[in-house]
PDB file of C-alpha atoms and ligand atoms in Angstrom:
ATOM      1  CA  MET A   1    -152.367  54.176 240.280  1.00 81.00           C
ATOM      2  CA  PRO A   2    -149.277  52.731 241.990  1.00 94.00           C
ATOM      3  CA  ARG A   3    -150.159  50.988 245.210  1.00 98.00           C
ATOM      4  CA  LEU A   4    -148.593  52.221 248.442  1.00 98.00           C
ATOM      5  CA  LYS A   5    -145.735  49.923 249.393  1.00 98.00           C
ATOM      6  CA  THR A   6    -146.492  48.814 252.938  1.00 98.00           C
ATOM      7  CA  ALA A   7    -144.448  46.796 255.412  1.00 98.00           C
ATOM      8  CA  ILE A   8    -146.099  45.083 258.361  1.00 98.00           C
ATOM      9  CA  LEU A   9    -144.314  44.682 261.701  1.00 98.00           C
ATOM     10  CA  ILE A  10    -145.497  41.841 263.918  1.00 98.00           C
ATOM     11  CA  SER A  11    -144.532  39.989 267.071  1.00 98.00           C
ATOM     12  CA  GLY A  12    -147.272  37.413 267.481  1.00 97.00           C
ATOM     13  CA  SER A  13    -150.285  35.658 266.090  1.00 97.00           C
ATOM     14  CA  GLY A  14    -150.815  37.999 263.175  1.00 98.00           C
ATOM     15  CA  SER A  15    -154.582  38.084 262.907  1.00 98.00           C
ATOM     16  CA  ASN A  16    -154.469  41.783 262.030  1.00 98.00           C
ATOM     17  CA  LEU A  17    -151.747  40.988 259.515  1.00 98.00           C
ATOM     18  CA  GLN A  18    -154.113  38.436 257.968  1.00 98.00           C
ATOM     19  CA  ALA A  19    -156.857  41.063 257.727  1.00 98.00           C
ATOM     20  CA  LEU A  20    -154.430  43.359 255.908  1.00 98.00           C
ATOM     21  CA  ILE A  21    -153.268  40.529 253.633  1.00 98.00           C
ATOM     22  CA  ASP A  22    -156.901  39.791 252.743  1.00 98.00           C
ATOM     23  CA  ALA A  23    -157.589  43.452 251.951  1.00 98.00           C
ATOM     24  CA  CYS A  24    -154.450  43.825 249.848  1.00 98.00           C
ATOM     25  CA  ALA A  25    -155.298  40.663 247.897  1.00 98.00           C
ATOM     26  CA  ASP A  26    -157.762  42.789 245.943  1.00 98.00           C
ATOM     27  CA  PRO A  27    -155.739  44.351 243.111  1.00 97.00           C
ATOM     28  CA  ALA A  28    -157.940  47.433 243.384  1.00 98.00           C
ATOM     29  CA  PHE A  29    -156.886  48.022 247.017  1.00 98.00           C
ATOM     30  CA  PRO A  30    -154.595  51.076 247.100  1.00 98.00           C
ATOM     31  CA  ALA A  31    -151.827  49.444 249.188  1.00 98.00           C
ATOM     32  CA  GLU A  32    -149.679  46.359 248.706  1.00 98.00           C
ATOM     33  CA  ILE A  33    -147.653  44.461 251.289  1.00 98.00           C
ATOM     34  CA  VAL A  34    -143.974  44.429 250.351  1.00 98.00           C
ATOM     35  CA  GLY A  35    -142.744  42.626 253.433  1.00 98.00           C
ATOM     36  CA  VAL A  36    -143.575  41.296 256.875  1.00 98.00           C
ATOM     37  CA  ILE A  37    -140.995  41.720 259.613  1.00 98.00           C
ATOM     38  CA  SER A  38    -141.118  40.007 262.985  1.00 98.00           C
ATOM     39  CA  ASN A  39    -138.895  40.658 265.973  1.00 98.00           C
ATOM     40  CA  ARG A  40    -139.720  37.143 267.192  1.00 98.00           C
ATOM     41  CA  PRO A  41    -138.358  34.262 265.105  1.00 98.00           C
ATOM     42  CA  ASN A  42    -141.288  32.000 265.977  1.00 97.00           C
ATOM     43  CA  ALA A  43    -144.136  34.472 265.573  1.00 98.00           C
ATOM     44  CA  PRO A  44    -147.053  32.462 264.139  1.00 98.00           C
ATOM     45  CA  GLY A  45    -147.945  35.451 261.980  1.00 98.00           C
ATOM     46  CA  LEU A  46    -144.916  34.762 259.781  1.00 98.00           C
ATOM     47  CA  GLU A  47    -146.786  31.715 258.469  1.00 98.00           C
ATOM     48  CA  HIS A  48    -149.667  33.913 257.311  1.00 98.00           C
ATOM     49  CA  ALA A  49    -147.222  35.939 255.243  1.00 98.00           C
ATOM     50  CA  ARG A  50    -145.467  32.899 253.814  1.00 98.00           C
ATOM     51  CA  ALA A  51    -148.799  31.308 252.902  1.00 98.00           C
ATOM     52  CA  ALA A  52    -149.652  34.465 250.967  1.00 98.00           C
ATOM     53  CA  GLY A  53    -146.298  34.491 249.190  1.00 98.00           C
ATOM     54  CA  ILE A  54    -145.134  37.661 250.937  1.00 98.00           C
ATOM     55  CA  ALA A  55    -141.458  38.202 251.755  1.00 98.00           C
ATOM     56  CA  THR A  56    -140.669  37.797 255.437  1.00 98.00           C
ATOM     57  CA  ALA A  57    -137.762  38.842 257.599  1.00 98.00           C
ATOM     58  CA  VAL A  58    -136.872  38.295 261.227  1.00 98.00           C
ATOM     59  CA  VAL A  59    -135.078  41.087 263.033  1.00 98.00           C
ATOM     60  CA  ASP A  60    -134.635  39.567 266.458  1.00 97.00           C
ATOM     61  CA  HIS A  61    -134.255  42.351 269.015  1.00 97.00           C
ATOM     62  CA  LYS A  62    -132.301  39.981 271.259  1.00 97.00           C
ATOM     63  CA  ALA A  63    -129.507  39.903 268.687  1.00 97.00           C
ATOM     64  CA  TYR A  64    -128.795  43.641 269.036  1.00 97.00           C
ATOM     65  CA  ALA A  65    -127.031  45.556 271.752  1.00 97.00           C
ATOM     66  CA  ASP A  66    -129.663  48.267 272.084  1.00 96.00           C
ATOM     67  CA  ARG A  67    -132.800  49.706 270.528  1.00 95.00           C
ATOM     68  CA  ARG A  68    -130.884  51.900 268.120  1.00 95.00           C
ATOM     69  CA  ALA A  69    -128.976  48.966 266.652  1.00 97.00           C
ATOM     70  CA  PHE A  70    -132.195  46.950 266.421  1.00 98.00           C
ATOM     71  CA  GLU A  71    -133.954  49.816 264.632  1.00 98.00           C
ATOM     72  CA  ALA A  72    -131.027  50.349 262.264  1.00 97.00           C
ATOM     73  CA  ALA A  73    -131.449  46.711 261.218  1.00 98.00           C
ATOM     74  CA  LEU A  74    -135.182  47.266 260.846  1.00 98.00           C
ATOM     75  CA  ASP A  75    -134.550  50.316 258.669  1.00 97.00           C
ATOM     76  CA  THR A  76    -132.227  48.301 256.435  1.00 98.00           C
ATOM     77  CA  VAL A  77    -134.911  45.672 255.800  1.00 98.00           C
ATOM     78  CA  LEU A  78    -137.553  48.361 255.266  1.00 98.00           C
ATOM     79  CA  LYS A  79    -135.319  50.111 252.763  1.00 98.00           C
ATOM     80  CA  GLU A  80    -134.594  46.887 250.873  1.00 98.00           C
ATOM     81  CA  ALA A  81    -138.331  46.286 250.666  1.00 98.00           C
ATOM     82  CA  GLN A  82    -138.786  49.879 249.423  1.00 98.00           C
ATOM     83  CA  ALA A  83    -141.446  50.360 252.083  1.00 98.00           C
ATOM     84  CA  GLU A  84    -143.244  53.695 252.001  1.00 98.00           C
ATOM     85  CA  LEU A  85    -145.496  52.994 254.985  1.00 98.00           C
ATOM     86  CA  ILE A  86    -145.361  50.752 258.056  1.00 98.00           C
ATOM     87  CA  CYS A  87    -148.290  49.087 259.802  1.00 98.00           C
ATOM     88  CA  ASN A  88    -147.519  47.832 263.274  1.00 98.00           C
ATOM     89  CA  ALA A  89    -149.828  44.864 263.816  1.00 98.00           C
ATOM     90  CA  GLY A  90    -149.286  43.404 267.255  1.00 97.00           C
ATOM     91  CA  PHE A  91    -145.673  44.590 267.215  1.00 97.00           C
ATOM     92  CA  MET A  92    -144.569  44.524 270.829  1.00 95.00           C
ATOM     93  CA  ARG A  93    -141.411  46.658 270.811  1.00 95.00           C
ATOM     94  CA  ILE A  94    -141.270  50.282 271.878  1.00 94.00           C
ATOM     95  CA  LEU A  95    -139.766  52.394 269.097  1.00 96.00           C
ATOM     96  CA  THR A  96    -137.362  55.231 269.839  1.00 97.00           C
ATOM     97  CA  ALA A  97    -138.090  58.881 269.084  1.00 97.00           C
ATOM     98  CA  GLY A  98    -135.516  58.721 266.288  1.00 97.00           C
ATOM     99  CA  PHE A  99    -137.302  55.895 264.474  1.00 97.00           C
ATOM    100  CA  VAL A 100    -140.678  57.554 265.025  1.00 97.00           C
ATOM    101  CA  GLU A 101    -139.376  60.808 263.522  1.00 97.00           C
ATOM    102  CA  ARG A 102    -137.917  59.031 260.485  1.00 97.00           C
ATOM    103  CA  TRP A 103    -141.332  57.464 259.862  1.00 97.00           C
ATOM    104  CA  ARG A 104    -143.420  60.395 261.041  1.00 97.00           C
ATOM    105  CA  ASP A 105    -146.993  60.079 259.716  1.00 98.00           C
ATOM    106  CA  ARG A 106    -145.868  57.026 257.761  1.00 98.00           C
ATOM    107  CA  CYS A 107    -146.204  54.470 260.563  1.00 98.00           C
ATOM    108  CA  LEU A 108    -149.578  53.201 261.817  1.00 98.00           C
ATOM    109  CA  ASN A 109    -150.391  51.211 264.913  1.00 98.00           C
ATOM    110  CA  ILE A 110    -153.488  49.403 266.125  1.00 98.00           C
ATOM    111  CA  HIS A 111    -154.369  49.333 269.795  1.00 98.00           C
ATOM    112  CA  PRO A 112    -157.191  47.428 271.493  1.00 98.00           C
ATOM    113  CA  SER A 113    -158.817  50.336 273.338  1.00 98.00           C
ATOM    114  CA  LEU A 114    -160.511  53.621 272.635  1.00 98.00           C
ATOM    115  CA  LEU A 115    -157.391  55.752 273.019  1.00 98.00           C
ATOM    116  CA  PRO A 116    -156.451  57.839 274.894  1.00 98.00           C
ATOM    117  CA  ALA A 117    -158.141  55.507 277.396  1.00 98.00           C
ATOM    118  CA  PHE A 118    -156.104  52.477 278.414  1.00 98.00           C
ATOM    119  CA  PRO A 119    -152.786  52.794 276.606  1.00 98.00           C
ATOM    120  CA  GLY A 120    -150.299  50.004 277.282  1.00 97.00           C
ATOM    121  CA  LEU A 121    -150.990  46.382 278.166  1.00 97.00           C
ATOM    122  CA  ASP A 122    -153.980  44.550 279.665  1.00 98.00           C
ATOM    123  CA  THR A 123    -156.469  46.943 278.120  1.00 98.00           C
ATOM    124  CA  HIS A 124    -159.463  44.632 278.384  1.00 98.00           C
ATOM    125  CA  ALA A 125    -158.850  43.797 282.041  1.00 98.00           C
ATOM    126  CA  ARG A 126    -158.590  47.486 282.829  1.00 98.00           C
ATOM    127  CA  ALA A 127    -161.716  48.310 280.838  1.00 98.00           C
ATOM    128  CA  LEU A 128    -163.684  45.624 282.697  1.00 98.00           C
ATOM    129  CA  ALA A 129    -162.328  46.782 286.057  1.00 98.00           C
ATOM    130  CA  ALA A 130    -163.261  50.381 285.266  1.00 98.00           C
ATOM    131  CA  GLY A 131    -166.808  49.402 284.363  1.00 98.00           C
ATOM    132  CA  VAL A 132    -166.812  51.311 281.082  1.00 98.00           C
ATOM    133  CA  ARG A 133    -169.874  50.734 278.907  1.00 98.00           C
ATOM    134  CA  PHE A 134    -167.913  50.847 275.665  1.00 98.00           C
ATOM    135  CA  ALA A 135    -164.604  49.352 274.691  1.00 98.00           C
ATOM    136  CA  GLY A 136    -163.038  49.388 271.268  1.00 98.00           C
ATOM    137  CA  CYS A 137    -159.964  49.798 269.178  1.00 98.00           C
ATOM    138  CA  THR A 138    -157.951  52.551 267.553  1.00 98.00           C
ATOM    139  CA  VAL A 139    -155.740  52.914 264.488  1.00 98.00           C
ATOM    140  CA  HIS A 140    -153.374  55.850 264.857  1.00 98.00           C
ATOM    141  CA  PHE A 141    -150.107  57.290 263.612  1.00 98.00           C
ATOM    142  CA  ILE A 142    -147.327  56.485 266.053  1.00 98.00           C
ATOM    143  CA  ARG A 143    -145.563  59.040 268.199  1.00 98.00           C
ATOM    144  CA  ALA A 144    -142.734  58.593 270.677  1.00 96.00           C
ATOM    145  CA  GLU A 145    -145.200  58.200 273.561  1.00 96.00           C
ATOM    146  CA  VAL A 146    -146.542  54.653 273.692  1.00 94.00           C
ATOM    147  CA  ASP A 147    -150.009  54.247 272.143  1.00 95.00           C
ATOM    148  CA  ALA A 148    -150.337  57.936 271.372  1.00 96.00           C
ATOM    149  CA  GLY A 149    -150.601  59.856 268.136  1.00 98.00           C
ATOM    150  CA  PRO A 150    -153.153  61.220 265.671  1.00 98.00           C
ATOM    151  CA  ILE A 151    -156.217  58.961 265.612  1.00 98.00           C
ATOM    152  CA  ILE A 152    -157.326  57.756 262.177  1.00 98.00           C
ATOM    153  CA  VAL A 153    -160.198  55.342 262.923  1.00 98.00           C
ATOM    154  CA  GLN A 154    -161.853  53.968 266.022  1.00 98.00           C
ATOM    155  CA  ALA A 155    -164.513  51.300 266.482  1.00 98.00           C
ATOM    156  CA  ALA A 156    -166.587  51.172 269.659  1.00 98.00           C
ATOM    157  CA  VAL A 157    -168.186  47.987 270.945  1.00 98.00           C
ATOM    158  CA  PRO A 158    -170.500  47.623 273.938  1.00 98.00           C
ATOM    159  CA  VAL A 159    -169.252  45.994 277.109  1.00 98.00           C
ATOM    160  CA  LEU A 160    -171.949  43.496 278.129  1.00 97.00           C
ATOM    161  CA  PRO A 161    -172.864  42.495 281.697  1.00 96.00           C
ATOM    162  CA  ASP A 162    -171.604  38.923 281.291  1.00 96.00           C
ATOM    163  CA  ASP A 163    -168.368  39.820 279.542  1.00 98.00           C
ATOM    164  CA  ASP A 164    -165.100  38.309 280.621  1.00 98.00           C
ATOM    165  CA  LEU A 165    -161.652  38.962 279.204  1.00 98.00           C
ATOM    166  CA  ALA A 166    -162.067  36.445 276.400  1.00 98.00           C
ATOM    167  CA  SER A 167    -165.487  37.568 275.201  1.00 98.00           C
ATOM    168  CA  LEU A 168    -164.539  41.235 275.228  1.00 98.00           C
ATOM    169  CA  ALA A 169    -161.237  40.561 273.478  1.00 98.00           C
ATOM    170  CA  VAL A 170    -162.981  38.659 270.683  1.00 98.00           C
ATOM    171  CA  ARG A 171    -165.531  41.436 270.172  1.00 98.00           C
ATOM    172  CA  VAL A 172    -162.796  44.073 269.976  1.00 98.00           C
ATOM    173  CA  LEU A 173    -160.469  41.991 267.788  1.00 98.00           C
ATOM    174  CA  THR A 174    -163.262  41.408 265.266  1.00 98.00           C
ATOM    175  CA  GLU A 175    -163.511  45.184 264.850  1.00 98.00           C
ATOM    176  CA  GLU A 176    -159.718  45.560 264.672  1.00 98.00           C
ATOM    177  CA  HIS A 177    -159.815  43.363 261.605  1.00 98.00           C
ATOM    178  CA  ARG A 178    -162.412  45.665 260.098  1.00 98.00           C
ATOM    179  CA  ILE A 179    -160.862  49.060 260.865  1.00 98.00           C
ATOM    180  CA  TYR A 180    -157.195  48.374 260.130  1.00 98.00           C
ATOM    181  CA  PRO A 181    -157.833  47.773 256.418  1.00 98.00           C
ATOM    182  CA  GLN A 182    -160.156  50.780 256.388  1.00 98.00           C
ATOM    183  CA  ALA A 183    -157.480  53.002 257.894  1.00 98.00           C
ATOM    184  CA  LEU A 184    -154.817  51.687 255.536  1.00 98.00           C
ATOM    185  CA  ARG A 185    -157.114  52.327 252.580  1.00 98.00           C
ATOM    186  CA  MET A 186    -157.722  55.940 253.595  1.00 98.00           C
ATOM    187  CA  VAL A 187    -154.023  56.599 254.185  1.00 98.00           C
ATOM    188  CA  ALA A 188    -153.037  54.931 250.901  1.00 98.00           C
ATOM    189  CA  GLU A 189    -155.636  56.977 249.058  1.00 98.00           C
ATOM    190  CA  GLY A 190    -153.928  60.097 250.378  1.00 98.00           C
ATOM    191  CA  ARG A 191    -157.028  61.178 252.270  1.00 98.00           C
ATOM    192  CA  VAL A 192    -155.401  61.497 255.703  1.00 98.00           C
ATOM    193  CA  ARG A 193    -153.504  64.623 256.738  1.00 98.00           C
ATOM    194  CA  VAL A 194    -152.133  65.508 260.148  1.00 98.00           C
ATOM    195  CA  VAL A 195    -153.060  69.039 261.147  1.00 98.00           C
ATOM    196  CA  ASP A 196    -152.188  70.429 264.573  1.00 97.00           C
ATOM    197  CA  GLY A 197    -151.581  66.934 265.906  1.00 96.00           C
ATOM    198  CA  ARG A 198    -154.896  65.538 264.722  1.00 98.00           C
ATOM    199  CA  ALA A 199    -155.699  63.399 261.713  1.00 98.00           C
ATOM    200  CA  VAL A 200    -158.006  65.089 259.224  1.00 98.00           C
ATOM    201  CA  ILE A 201    -159.689  62.739 256.759  1.00 98.00           C
ATOM    202  CA  ASP A 202    -161.091  63.908 253.450  1.00 97.00           C
ATOM    203  CA  GLY A 203    -164.486  62.445 252.639  1.00 94.00           C
ATOM    204  CA  ALA A 204    -164.979  60.794 256.034  1.00 92.00           C
ATOM    205  CA  ALA A 205    -168.592  59.991 256.913  1.00 91.00           C
ATOM    206  CA  ALA A 206    -169.831  59.948 260.505  1.00 89.00           C
ATOM    207  CA  PRO A 207    -171.964  57.024 261.706  1.00 90.00           C
ATOM    208  CA  PRO A 208    -175.710  57.704 261.625  1.00 87.00           C
ATOM    209  CA  GLU A 209    -176.539  56.958 265.241  1.00 88.00           C
ATOM    210  CA  VAL A 210    -175.552  57.678 268.780  1.00 91.00           C
ATOM    211  CA  LEU A 211    -174.803  54.545 270.794  1.00 92.00           C
ATOM    212  CA  ILE A 212    -176.155  54.289 274.331  1.00 93.00           C
ATOM    213  CA  ASN A 213    -175.285  51.381 276.594  1.00 95.00           C
ATOM    214  CA  PRO A 214    -177.320  50.102 278.321  1.00 94.00           C
ATOM    215  CA  SER A 215    -180.235  50.926 276.079  1.00 87.00           C
ATOM    216  CA  PRO A 216    -183.141  52.435 278.001  1.00 77.00           C
ATOM    217  CA  VAL A 217    -185.334  49.404 278.872  1.00 73.00           C
ATOM    218  CA  GLY A 218    -188.778  49.428 277.272  1.00 58.00           C
ATOM    219  CA  SER A 219    -188.100  52.645 275.460  1.00 56.00           C
ATOM    220  CA  SER A 220    -187.400  53.262 271.828  1.00 55.00           C
ATOM    221  CA  SER A 221    -185.752  56.622 272.443  1.00 53.00           C
TER     222      SER A 221
HETATM  223  C1  LIG B   1    -154.118  43.202 268.803  1.00 87.27           C
HETATM  224  O1  LIG B   1    -155.103  43.231 269.801  1.00 87.27           O
HETATM  225  C2  LIG B   1    -153.526  44.557 268.609  1.00 87.27           C
HETATM  226  O2  LIG B   1    -154.446  45.588 268.766  1.00 87.27           O
HETATM  227  C3  LIG B   1    -152.489  44.609 269.698  1.00 87.27           C
HETATM  228  O3  LIG B   1    -151.948  43.329 269.733  1.00 87.27           O
HETATM  229  C4  LIG B   1    -152.900  42.385 269.248  1.00 87.27           C
HETATM  230  C5  LIG B   1    -152.257  41.665 268.118  1.00 87.27           C
HETATM  231  O4  LIG B   1    -153.036  40.621 267.640  1.00 87.27           O
HETATM  232  N1  LIG B   1    -151.540  45.671 269.447  1.00 87.27           N
HETATM  233  P1  LIG B   1    -152.652  39.916 266.268  1.00 87.27           P
HETATM  234  O5  LIG B   1    -151.192  39.510 266.349  1.00 87.27           O
HETATM  235  O6  LIG B   1    -152.911  40.893 265.156  1.00 87.27           O
HETATM  236  O7  LIG B   1    -153.555  38.722 266.191  1.00 87.27           O
END
């Protein structure tokens, strides 16, 4: 089976990129990374790609007059890499409706909240301020609205009484690194279809248990 040619867009540290690199290192994984593109020349994530021998490119948004010109340059690099799918992994540029349509259902994003709760920035601060009992992360197909689109996988983590921004962020990020490869695998296996604006996954299994937080004290039920 040919592996799905996947490009990764980054802006920063690239820990999700590293999780995808690790998954794709298995020759049996159904996707391969054909290129890593950063809009920031000094994004530390570029080093992860170079260390893995993956082609990198910088498309610096500051070098272009507007979003359309920036995205045209992106498209050129994606075409040269023969990318069939894009994974945004900490890519901090808003993409225009035109780009989103060109890559409709072929561009994934990961977001550190249980969407549709807390789209945008500062998700963990807002989750803590809201007092939610669960936080989490979401892999979804992109749409023109920021952090919206058919949801492929989510992971929920408990918010604990002593949590601060750092502890919650670490707990969520650990699960990001788990679910992004899972989502990419399912998409690359051709098991994900978008029907009426929702992602339908063939052969998806639901988790066995309901999660309740806080657990009822002194009770097993
Ligand atoms: C992650 O929390 C991701 O969900 C968000 O930006 C962060 C990127 O982290 N979109 P990294 O660059 O993958 O380490």
